[in-house]
Coordinates of C-alpha atoms in Angstrom, one line a residue:
G4 CA 22.4 -7.8 -6.4
S5 CA 20.6 -10.7 -7.8
V6 CA 21.0 -14.5 -8.2
P7 CA 22.6 -15.2 -11.6
D8 CA 20.9 -17.4 -14.1
G9 CA 23.8 -19.6 -14.9
G10 CA 26.4 -21.6 -13.0
T11 CA 26.8 -25.0 -11.3
P12 CA 24.7 -26.3 -8.4
C13 CA 26.7 -26.6 -5.2
V14 CA 24.8 -28.9 -2.7
K15 CA 26.7 -29.9 0.4
N16 CA 24.3 -32.0 2.4
A17 CA 20.8 -33.2 3.0
L18 CA 20.1 -30.1 5.0
V19 CA 20.1 -28.0 1.8
S20 CA 18.8 -30.6 -0.6
V21 CA 15.9 -28.3 -1.3
L22 CA 18.5 -26.0 -3.0
A23 CA 19.8 -28.7 -5.4
A24 CA 18.4 -26.8 -8.4
V25 CA 19.6 -23.4 -7.3
P26 CA 22.5 -22.1 -9.4
C27 CA 25.5 -20.6 -7.7
G28 CA 29.0 -19.7 -8.6
G29 CA 30.1 -18.8 -12.1
K30 CA 29.8 -15.0 -12.2
R31 CA 31.9 -12.7 -10.0
K32 CA 31.6 -14.4 -6.6
A33 CA 27.9 -14.8 -7.1
W34 CA 25.8 -15.3 -4.0
C35 CA 24.2 -18.7 -3.6
W36 CA 21.9 -20.2 -0.9
A37 CA 23.9 -23.4 -0.3
S38 CA 27.2 -21.5 0.5
Y39 CA 25.4 -19.0 2.5
L40 CA 23.6 -21.6 4.7
E41 CA 26.9 -23.4 5.3
Q42 CA 28.7 -20.1 6.1
E43 CA 26.0 -19.0 8.5
K44 CA 25.5 -22.6 9.9
A45 CA 21.8 -22.0 9.3
V46 CA 18.8 -24.0 8.1
A47 CA 16.5 -23.2 5.2
A48 CA 12.8 -23.6 6.0
P49 CA 11.8 -27.0 4.6
T50 CA 9.7 -26.9 1.4
K51 CA 7.0 -29.0 3.2
L52 CA 6.2 -26.1 5.5
F53 CA 4.9 -24.0 2.6
K54 CA 1.5 -24.1 1.1
E55 CA 1.1 -25.1 -2.5
H56 CA 0.6 -21.4 -3.6
Q57 CA 3.8 -20.4 -1.8
S58 CA 6.0 -23.3 -3.1
F59 CA 7.7 -24.0 -6.4
P60 CA 5.2 -23.5 -9.2
Q61 CA 4.3 -26.5 -11.4
S62 CA 4.0 -24.4 -14.6
K63 CA 5.7 -21.4 -16.2
N64 CA 4.4 -17.9 -16.0
G65 CA 2.6 -17.5 -19.3
F66 CA 1.5 -13.8 -18.8
R67 CA 3.0 -11.3 -21.2
V68 CA 3.3 -7.5 -21.1
G69 CA 0.2 -5.9 -22.6
M70 CA -2.3 -8.6 -21.7
K71 CA -5.5 -7.4 -20.1
L72 CA -7.5 -9.1 -17.4
E73 CA -9.9 -8.5 -14.4
G74 CA -8.7 -8.4 -10.8
V75 CA -9.3 -7.4 -7.2
D76 CA -8.0 -4.0 -6.2
P77 CA -5.8 -4.7 -3.1
E78 CA -6.7 -1.3 -1.6
H79 CA -10.5 -1.8 -2.3
P80 CA -10.9 -5.6 -2.1
S81 CA -14.6 -5.5 -3.0
M82 CA -13.8 -4.0 -6.5
Y83 CA -12.9 -5.9 -9.6
C84 CA -11.0 -3.6 -12.0
V85 CA -9.7 -3.5 -15.6
L86 CA -6.0 -4.4 -15.4
T87 CA -3.0 -4.6 -17.8
V88 CA 0.2 -6.6 -17.3
V89 CA 3.0 -4.1 -17.4
E90 CA 5.9 -6.2 -16.2
V91 CA 6.7 -9.9 -15.8
S92 CA 9.4 -11.2 -13.4
G93 CA 9.7 -14.9 -12.8
H94 CA 6.5 -16.2 -11.4
R95 CA 5.2 -12.6 -10.7
I96 CA 3.4 -9.9 -12.7
R97 CA 3.0 -6.2 -12.1
L98 CA -0.5 -5.0 -12.9
H99 CA -1.7 -1.5 -13.9
F100 CA -5.1 0.0 -13.4
D101 CA -6.1 1.2 -16.9
K102 CA -6.0 5.0 -17.3
Y103 CA -4.8 5.6 -13.7
S104 CA -1.3 6.7 -12.6
D105 CA 1.2 3.9 -12.5
C106 CA 1.9 4.9 -8.9
Y107 CA -0.9 2.5 -8.1
D108 CA 0.5 -0.5 -9.9
F109 CA 0.9 -3.7 -7.8
W110 CA 2.5 -7.1 -7.9
V111 CA 0.9 -10.5 -7.6
N112 CA 2.0 -14.1 -8.3
S113 CA 0.8 -15.5 -11.6
N114 CA -1.3 -18.1 -9.7
S115 CA -3.1 -15.5 -7.5
P116 CA -6.8 -16.2 -6.8
D117 CA -7.4 -12.4 -7.1
I118 CA -7.0 -12.3 -10.9
H119 CA -9.5 -13.5 -13.5
P120 CA -9.8 -13.6 -17.3
V121 CA -11.6 -11.0 -19.3
G122 CA -15.4 -11.6 -19.0
W123 CA -15.2 -13.3 -15.6
C124 CA -17.2 -10.5 -13.9
E125 CA -20.1 -10.7 -16.4
K126 CA -20.1 -14.5 -16.1
T127 CA -20.2 -14.6 -12.3
G128 CA -22.5 -11.6 -11.7
H129 CA -19.8 -9.2 -10.5
K130 CA -19.5 -5.6 -11.6
P131 CA -16.3 -4.7 -13.4
Y132 CA -15.1 -1.1 -12.7
P133 CA -14.2 0.5 -16.0
P134 CA -10.9 2.4 -16.7
K135 CA -10.8 6.0 -15.5
G136 CA -13.0 8.3 -17.7
L137 CA -15.3 5.6 -19.0
K138 CA -18.8 5.2 -17.6
D139 CA -20.2 1.8 -16.7
E140 CA -22.6 1.8 -19.6
E141 CA -19.9 2.8 -22.1
F142 CA -17.6 0.0 -21.2
N143 CA -17.6 -3.4 -22.8
W144 CA -14.6 -5.7 -23.2
P145 CA -14.7 -6.5 -27.0
S146 CA -14.8 -2.9 -28.1
Y147 CA -12.3 -1.8 -25.4
I148 CA -9.7 -4.5 -26.4
K149 CA -10.2 -3.5 -30.1
L150 CA -9.8 0.2 -29.2
C151 CA -6.6 -0.5 -27.3
K152 CA -5.4 -3.0 -29.9
A153 CA -4.6 -5.3 -27.0
Q154 CA -4.9 -9.0 -26.1
A155 CA -7.0 -10.6 -23.4
A156 CA -4.9 -12.9 -21.2
P157 CA -5.8 -16.5 -22.3
K158 CA -8.1 -18.3 -19.9
A159 CA -5.6 -21.2 -19.6
L160 CA -3.2 -18.9 -17.7
F161 CA -5.6 -18.6 -14.7
E162 CA -4.8 -21.6 -12.5
N163 CA -7.2 -20.5 -9.9
Q164 CA -10.2 -21.0 -12.3
N165 CA -9.7 -24.7 -12.2
T166 CA -9.6 -25.3 -8.4
T167 CA -12.0 -27.6 -6.7
V168 CA -14.6 -25.6 -4.7
T169 CA -14.9 -26.9 -1.1
P170 CA -18.5 -26.7 0.1
S171 CA -18.9 -23.9 2.6
G172 CA -21.5 -23.0 5.2
F173 CA -21.0 -19.3 4.6
R174 CA -23.5 -17.3 2.6
I175 CA -23.6 -13.7 1.4
G176 CA -25.2 -11.5 4.1
M177 CA -24.3 -13.7 7.1
K178 CA -22.9 -11.9 10.1
L179 CA -19.8 -12.8 12.1
E180 CA -17.1 -11.4 14.3
A181 CA -13.8 -10.6 12.6
V182 CA -10.3 -9.2 13.5
D183 CA -9.5 -6.0 11.7
K184 CA -6.2 -7.1 10.1
K185 CA -5.0 -3.6 9.8
N186 CA -5.6 -3.1 13.5
P187 CA -5.4 -6.5 15.1
T188 CA -6.4 -5.4 18.6
F189 CA -9.9 -4.8 17.3
I190 CA -12.6 -7.5 16.8
C191 CA -15.6 -6.1 15.0
V192 CA -19.1 -6.8 13.7
A193 CA -18.7 -8.0 10.2
T194 CA -20.7 -9.4 7.2
V195 CA -19.9 -11.8 4.3
T196 CA -20.4 -9.6 1.2
D197 CA -19.0 -11.7 -1.6
M198 CA -18.1 -15.3 -2.4
V199 CA -15.8 -16.7 -5.0
D200 CA -14.9 -20.4 -5.0
S201 CA -13.9 -21.3 -1.5
R202 CA -13.2 -17.8 -0.4
F203 CA -15.4 -15.0 0.9
L204 CA -15.1 -11.3 1.5
V205 CA -15.3 -10.0 5.1
H206 CA -16.7 -6.5 5.4
F207 CA -16.9 -4.5 8.6
D208 CA -20.4 -3.1 9.2
N209 CA -20.5 0.7 8.7
W210 CA -16.8 1.0 7.8
D211 CA -15.5 1.8 4.3
E212 CA -14.4 -1.2 2.1
S213 CA -10.7 -0.4 2.4
Y214 CA -10.7 -2.6 5.5
D215 CA -12.3 -5.6 3.8
Y216 CA -10.4 -8.8 3.2
W217 CA -10.7 -12.1 1.5
C218 CA -10.3 -15.3 3.5
D219 CA -11.6 -18.9 3.7
A220 CA -13.3 -20.9 6.4
T221 CA -10.0 -21.8 8.1
S222 CA -9.0 -18.1 8.7
P223 CA -7.9 -17.5 12.3
Y224 CA -9.2 -13.9 11.9
I225 CA -12.9 -14.8 11.9
H226 CA -15.2 -16.1 14.6
P227 CA -18.9 -17.0 15.0
V228 CA -21.2 -14.4 16.7
D229 CA -20.9 -14.3 20.5
W230 CA -17.3 -15.6 20.3
C231 CA -16.0 -12.4 22.0
Q232 CA -18.5 -12.7 24.8
K233 CA -17.6 -16.4 25.4
N234 CA -13.9 -15.7 25.3
G235 CA -13.7 -12.5 27.4
K236 CA -12.8 -10.2 24.4
I237 CA -14.2 -6.8 23.6
L238 CA -16.4 -6.7 20.4
T239 CA -16.4 -3.4 18.6
A240 CA -19.9 -2.4 17.5
P241 CA -20.5 -0.7 14.1
P242 CA -19.8 3.0 14.3
G243 CA -22.9 5.1 14.7
Y244 CA -24.9 2.1 16.1
H245 CA -27.5 3.5 18.4
N246 CA -26.9 1.0 21.3
A247 CA -23.1 0.4 21.0
K248 CA -22.6 0.3 24.7
N249 CA -25.0 -2.6 25.2
F250 CA -24.5 -4.3 21.9
S251 CA -26.6 -7.4 21.6
W252 CA -26.2 -9.8 18.6
E253 CA -29.8 -11.0 19.0
K254 CA -31.2 -7.5 18.6
Y255 CA -28.7 -6.5 15.9
L256 CA -29.5 -9.6 13.8
E257 CA -33.2 -8.8 14.1
E258 CA -32.7 -5.1 13.2
T259 CA -30.6 -6.0 10.2
N260 CA -32.8 -8.9 9.2
S261 CA -29.7 -11.1 9.1
L262 CA -28.5 -14.6 9.9
P263 CA -25.4 -15.5 11.8
A264 CA -22.8 -17.6 10.0
P265 CA -23.2 -21.1 11.6
A266 CA -20.5 -22.1 14.1
R267 CA -20.0 -25.3 12.1
A268 CA -18.9 -23.3 9.0
F269 CA -15.7 -22.1 10.8
K270 CA -12.8 -24.5 10.4
V271 CA -9.7 -24.7 12.6
K272 CA -6.4 -24.0 10.8
P273 CA -3.6 -26.1 12.3
P274 CA -0.6 -24.0 13.5
H275 CA 2.3 -23.7 11.1
S276 CA 5.6 -25.4 11.7
F277 CA 8.0 -22.6 11.0
Q278 CA 10.7 -22.2 13.7
K279 CA 12.9 -19.4 14.8
H280 CA 16.2 -19.0 12.8
M281 CA 14.8 -20.7 9.6
K282 CA 15.7 -18.9 6.4
L283 CA 13.5 -18.2 3.4
E284 CA 12.7 -15.7 0.6
A285 CA 10.1 -12.9 1.1
V286 CA 8.7 -10.0 -0.9
D287 CA 9.8 -6.8 0.7
K288 CA 6.5 -5.0 1.6
R289 CA 8.1 -1.6 1.5
N290 CA 9.4 -2.2 -2.0
P291 CA 7.3 -5.0 -3.5
M292 CA 9.3 -5.3 -6.7
L293 CA 12.1 -6.9 -4.6
I294 CA 12.4 -10.3 -2.9
R295 CA 15.0 -10.6 -0.2
V296 CA 16.7 -13.3 1.9
C297 CA 15.2 -13.3 5.3
T298 CA 15.1 -15.2 8.7
V299 CA 12.2 -16.1 10.9
I300 CA 12.9 -14.4 14.2
D301 CA 9.7 -15.0 16.1
T302 CA 6.4 -17.0 15.6
D303 CA 2.9 -17.2 16.9
D304 CA 0.2 -19.7 15.9
H305 CA -0.5 -18.3 12.5
R306 CA 2.2 -15.8 11.8
I307 CA 6.0 -15.4 11.5
R308 CA 8.1 -12.3 12.1
I309 CA 10.7 -11.9 9.4
H310 CA 14.1 -10.2 9.5
F311 CA 15.9 -9.2 6.3
D312 CA 19.4 -10.5 6.6
G313 CA 22.0 -7.8 6.9
W314 CA 19.5 -5.1 7.7
T315 CA 18.7 -3.6 11.1
D316 CA 15.8 -4.9 13.0
E317 CA 13.7 -1.7 12.5
Y318 CA 12.7 -3.3 9.2
D319 CA 11.3 -6.5 10.7
Y320 CA 7.6 -7.2 10.5
W321 CA 5.0 -9.9 11.0
V322 CA 3.5 -11.8 8.1
D323 CA 0.8 -14.5 7.9
A324 CA 2.4 -18.0 7.6
D325 CA 0.2 -18.7 4.6
S326 CA 1.0 -15.3 2.9
A327 CA 1.6 -15.5 -0.9
D328 CA 4.6 -13.3 -0.4
I329 CA 6.9 -15.8 1.4
H330 CA 8.6 -18.7 -0.4
P331 CA 11.1 -21.4 0.2
A332 CA 14.9 -20.8 -0.4
G333 CA 15.6 -21.2 -4.1
W334 CA 12.2 -20.0 -5.3
C335 CA 13.5 -17.0 -7.1
A336 CA 16.2 -18.9 -8.9
K337 CA 13.8 -21.7 -9.9
T338 CA 11.2 -19.2 -11.2
G339 CA 13.7 -16.7 -12.8
H340 CA 13.0 -13.8 -10.4
P341 CA 16.0 -11.7 -9.1
L342 CA 16.8 -12.3 -5.4
Q343 CA 18.3 -9.5 -3.2
P344 CA 21.1 -11.2 -1.2
P345 CA 21.9 -10.1 2.4
I346 CA 23.7 -6.8 2.6
S347 CA 27.2 -6.9 4.2
P348 CA 28.7 -4.2 6.4
Q349 CA 31.4 -3.7 3.7
E350 CA 28.9 -2.6 1.1
V351 CA 29.6 1.0 0.1
Q352 CA 26.7 3.4 -0.3
T353 CA 27.0 5.2 -3.6
I354 CA 23.4 6.0 -4.7
C355 CA 21.1 6.3 -1.6
P356 CA 22.1 7.5 1.9
T357 CA 20.1 4.7 3.6
P358 CA 22.4 1.8 4.7
G359 CA 21.7 -1.2 2.6
C360 CA 19.6 0.5 0.0
K361 CA 20.9 0.5 -3.5
G362 CA 18.5 3.2 -4.8
V363 CA 16.0 0.7 -6.2
G364 CA 12.3 1.4 -5.9
H365 CA 10.5 4.5 -4.8
I366 CA 8.2 5.6 -2.0
K367 CA 5.7 6.6 -4.6
G368 CA 5.3 3.1 -6.1
A369 CA 6.0 1.7 -9.5
R370 CA 6.0 5.0 -11.3
Y371 CA 9.7 5.4 -10.4
S372 CA 12.1 2.6 -10.6
G373 CA 14.7 4.3 -8.4
H374 CA 15.6 7.1 -6.1
H375 CA 18.7 9.2 -5.1
S376 CA 17.8 10.5 -1.7
A377 CA 16.0 9.9 1.6
V378 CA 12.9 11.7 0.3
G379 CA 12.1 8.9 -2.2
C380 CA 13.7 6.0 -0.2
P381 CA 11.2 3.4 1.1
Y382 CA 13.7 2.6 3.9
S383 CA 14.7 6.1 5.1
D384 CA 13.9 7.2 8.6
I385 CA 11.2 9.6 7.4
N386 CA 9.4 6.9 5.4
V387 CA 10.0 3.5 7.0
N388 CA 7.0 3.3 9.3
K389 CA 4.4 4.8 6.9
D390 CA 1.8 2.6 5.2
S391 CA 0.8 4.7 2.2
F392 CA 2.2 7.7 0.5
L393 CA -0.5 8.2 -2.1
P394 CA -4.0 9.6 -2.0
D395 CA -6.7 7.0 -2.5
R396 CA -6.8 6.0 -6.2
L397 CA -10.6 6.7 -6.3
S398 CA -10.6 9.9 -4.3
G399 CA -9.7 12.2 -7.1
E400 CA -7.4 14.1 -4.6
M401 CA -4.0 15.4 -5.5
P402 CA -1.1 13.8 -3.6
A403 CA -0.6 15.8 -0.4
T404 CA 2.4 16.2 1.8
I405 CA 4.4 13.0 2.3
S406 CA 4.3 13.2 6.1
V407 CA 0.5 13.2 6.2
V408 CA -0.9 10.9 3.6
V409 CA -0.9 8.0 6.0
R410 CA -4.2 6.5 7.1
T411 CA -4.3 6.8 10.8
R412 CA -5.3 3.4 12.2
R413 CA -8.0 2.8 14.7
G414 CA -7.0 3.9 18.2
E415 CA -3.7 5.5 17.1
S416 CA -2.7 9.0 18.2
V417 CA -3.4 11.9 15.8
P418 CA -0.5 13.2 13.7
D419 CA 0.9 16.5 14.7
I420 CA -1.3 19.6 14.0
A421 CA 1.5 21.4 12.0
S422 CA 1.6 18.6 9.5
F423 CA -2.1 19.0 8.8
A424 CA -1.7 22.6 7.9
S425 CA -0.8 21.8 4.3
E426 CA -3.3 18.9 3.9
P427 CA -6.3 19.4 1.6
E428 CA -9.5 19.4 3.8
S429 CA -11.0 16.4 2.1
Q430 CA -7.8 14.4 2.9
Q431 CA -7.9 15.7 6.5
E432 CA -11.4 14.5 6.9
R433 CA -10.7 11.1 5.5
V434 CA -7.6 10.6 7.7
V435 CA -8.9 12.2 11.0
K436 CA -12.7 12.4 11.0
Q437 CA -13.2 8.9 9.8
D438 CA -10.3 7.0 11.3
I439 CA -10.1 8.6 14.7
T440 CA -13.8 7.8 15.0
M441 CA -12.8 4.2 14.4
A442 CA -11.5 3.9 17.9
C443 CA -14.7 5.3 19.4
T444 CA -18.1 4.1 20.4
R445 CA -21.1 6.3 20.1
S446 CA -20.5 7.8 23.5
C447 CA -17.3 9.6 22.4
V448 CA -18.2 10.5 18.8
D449 CA -19.3 14.0 19.9
C450 CA -16.1 14.6 21.7
V451 CA -14.1 13.6 18.6
M452 CA -16.1 15.9 16.4
R453 CA -15.5 18.8 18.7
Y454 CA -11.8 18.0 18.7
W455 CA -12.0 17.9 14.9
Q456 CA -13.6 21.3 14.6
I457 CA -10.9 22.8 16.9
L458 CA -8.2 21.1 14.8
Q459 CA -9.6 22.6 11.6
M460 CA -9.6 26.1 13.1
L461 CA -6.0 25.7 14.2
C462 CA -5.0 24.4 10.8
R463 CA -6.5 27.5 9.1
S464 CA -4.9 29.8 11.6
L465 CA -1.5 28.1 11.1
Q466 CA -1.7 28.4 7.3
Q467 CA -2.7 32.0 7.4
A468 CA 0.0 32.9 9.9
L469 CA 2.6 31.1 7.9
H470 CA 1.7 32.9 4.7
Q471 CA 1.7 36.3 6.3
S472 CA 5.0 35.8 8.1
V473 CA 6.7 34.8 4.9
F474 CA 5.2 37.5 2.7
M475 CA 3.6 40.6 4.1
P476 CA 0.7 41.4 6.4
C477 CA -2.7 41.7 4.8
S478 CA -4.0 45.2 4.8
S479 CA -7.6 43.9 5.0
P480 CA -7.9 40.2 5.7
S481 CA -11.3 38.8 4.8
A482 CA -13.0 35.4 5.1
S483 CA -13.4 35.3 1.3
A484 CA -9.6 35.7 0.8
P485 CA -7.9 34.1 3.8
F486 CA -4.5 33.9 2.1
C487 CA -4.4 37.5 0.8
W488 CA -4.2 35.9 -2.6
D489 CA -3.8 39.1 -4.7
Q490 CA -0.9 40.3 -2.6
H491 CA 0.9 37.0 -2.5
S492 CA 0.5 36.5 -6.2
K493 CA 2.2 39.8 -6.9
L494 CA 5.1 38.7 -4.8
L495 CA 5.2 35.2 -6.4
P496 CA 3.9 36.0 -9.9
T497 CA 4.9 32.6 -11.2
V498 CA 2.3 31.0 -8.8
A499 CA -0.8 33.1 -9.8
G500 CA -3.7 31.1 -11.2
I501 CA -1.9 27.7 -11.3
T502 CA -3.7 24.8 -9.7
A503 CA -2.2 21.7 -8.1
S504 CA -3.7 19.5 -10.8
K505 CA -1.7 21.4 -13.5
V506 CA 1.5 21.2 -11.4
A507 CA 1.1 17.5 -11.0
E508 CA 1.6 17.2 -14.7
W509 CA 4.9 19.1 -14.8
S510 CA 8.1 17.4 -15.9
V511 CA 11.4 17.8 -13.9
E512 CA 12.4 20.6 -16.3
Q513 CA 9.2 22.5 -15.7
V514 CA 9.7 22.2 -11.9
T515 CA 13.3 23.5 -12.1
H516 CA 12.1 26.3 -14.4
F517 CA 9.5 27.3 -11.8
I518 CA 12.1 27.2 -8.9
Q519 CA 14.4 29.4 -11.0
G520 CA 11.6 32.0 -11.3
L521 CA 11.1 32.2 -7.5
P522 CA 12.9 35.2 -5.9
G523 CA 16.2 34.0 -4.2
C524 CA 15.8 30.4 -5.2
K525 CA 18.0 30.1 -8.3
E526 CA 20.9 28.4 -6.4
H527 CA 18.6 25.5 -5.5
V528 CA 17.6 24.6 -9.1
R529 CA 20.4 22.1 -9.3
T530 CA 19.1 20.2 -6.2
F531 CA 15.7 19.7 -7.8
K532 CA 17.3 18.6 -11.0
E533 CA 19.6 16.1 -9.3
E534 CA 16.7 14.7 -7.2
Q535 CA 14.6 14.3 -10.4
I536 CA 11.6 16.0 -8.8
D537 CA 8.7 16.2 -11.2
G538 CA 5.3 17.9 -10.5
E539 CA 3.8 15.1 -8.6
A540 CA 6.8 14.7 -6.4
F541 CA 7.0 18.5 -5.9
L542 CA 3.5 18.6 -4.4
L543 CA 4.5 15.9 -1.9
L544 CA 7.3 17.9 -0.4
T545 CA 7.0 19.3 3.1
Q546 CA 8.8 22.2 4.8
V547 CA 10.9 19.6 6.7
D548 CA 11.8 17.7 3.5
L549 CA 13.0 21.0 1.9
V550 CA 15.1 22.1 4.9
K551 CA 16.4 18.9 6.5
I552 CA 16.5 16.4 3.6
M553 CA 17.3 18.7 0.7
S554 CA 19.4 21.2 2.8
I555 CA 17.7 24.3 1.4
K556 CA 18.0 27.4 3.6
L557 CA 14.9 28.4 5.6
G558 CA 14.1 31.5 3.6
P559 CA 14.0 29.9 0.1
A560 CA 12.4 26.7 1.6
L561 CA 9.5 28.8 3.0
K562 CA 9.0 30.4 -0.4
I563 CA 9.0 27.1 -2.2
Y564 CA 6.7 25.5 0.4
N565 CA 4.3 28.4 0.4
S566 CA 4.1 28.1 -3.4
I567 CA 3.0 24.5 -2.9
L568 CA 0.4 25.6 -0.4
M569 CA -0.8 28.2 -2.9
F570 CA -1.1 25.7 -5.7
K571 CA -3.3 23.6 -3.5
T572 CA -5.4 26.5 -2.3
A573 CA -5.9 27.5 -6.0
E574 CA -7.1 23.9 -6.6
D575 CA -9.6 24.2 -3.8
S576 CA -10.8 27.6 -5.0
Y577 CA -11.2 26.3 -8.5
N578 CA -13.1 23.2 -7.3
E579 CA -15.5 25.4 -5.3
L580 CA -16.5 27.5 -8.4

């Protein structure tokens, strides 16, 4: 399913002259852009519509596996972390957070402005976050590289270090109004908290830094103070602000001893020229190791909506027109990156049940290169609309149930209560208490907190009821032992005393051995082996996954699911000691 690296160019007319260097033909009816455009009577988006960082690179990707560097954590954009190159594909590199699970690995282009050479943080006055397990004062690059017997990525590879810095009117600490890119209906009070070259970091006052983003003065997502008032828009005040109902910039600037970013600092970005039906190549956000053939199906001033050719429209989504993840037709072939051609109705599904999916990639990120079922498929009905399936890298939490570890966006409805029953409390608090509050002004925070307390009580009741219905009634339930731990452990002796953190380290063999030891579950060992479910994947399973996706009967499914709950309860109890 990728463009071959050999063959003869087949260029038919000026319309596809951009593809002159793209190989096609030569290997088993290989897919090629020129033939496809002719067959579809379609037009490739002209190269001139793409920004320099999206277009054909001028130099080769010099990064090599094992090289170390510093870079921005995409989930915590204010943090610069110690990273290692673990994969190179064409003009792209996969980066790994040292000493963290490879579930958190991420892809960037080799010319990304978010990566820097070793020592950049020290040179520019930024704080590098050390690998897991090392304290700030214990970490220094020379000794760490020596210890790892590694190589620092050569400074010459970082194209972004040589860019000309455009003078900017923005300064750290200045206030502005900014669109929350994760929830674009919200325009919020924000602050410039970092500056690098011509870009700066936008932080939403009183929100955590996972909503931060980098932009430049031309970003359509930022506005001067009072822009909302002048344009009839609602400005969302910082959560917890004492006078949110009557928010006044004048008072707020005085209270925070801040300056507004001057109106002259904001530059207008001209609208893009992409048009409907143009074709291009784009990174698949649900499976970022892949780049697919896609079509522009809608546009607004600064975004395009892309459709992956051959796929159903439920996978369509909007992307910024200047996103580093879209490229002109032929980019993959020119840079040596595999391209996923359009799927055809004739393609037979042999590995994954999701139409069009070839079993490549996994819902849990780069740790797994493939999957065999809907549980692990990034495109399956149960996963397709979820943003994240992992606990926050810095939270120290164990991965919780797949159906819940999705950050609720501001103003969205709360996930169903039943799904929260298996969620560790700290995760519930992060998802509900913090993010529901996001949609609220001060006047409704009390209401939300009351709702949250009721929700917690319901969750506890549901967990207790579920355990007792599967096992046996407690002779003397008490607050100190809400799950009748001793009785349940006698019924499931293989569970006793094992914490979720230990289970997370289990291999596939250890998981299957555990399932074999559960009363009445032996016949399902094969299913777990076929699905290659290790400890971390096991802890992510929900009751619905076990019954509907893995086709396990309700009785055994409840025993397995309750074992997972008990592992997590043991973890909570252990942490409280």
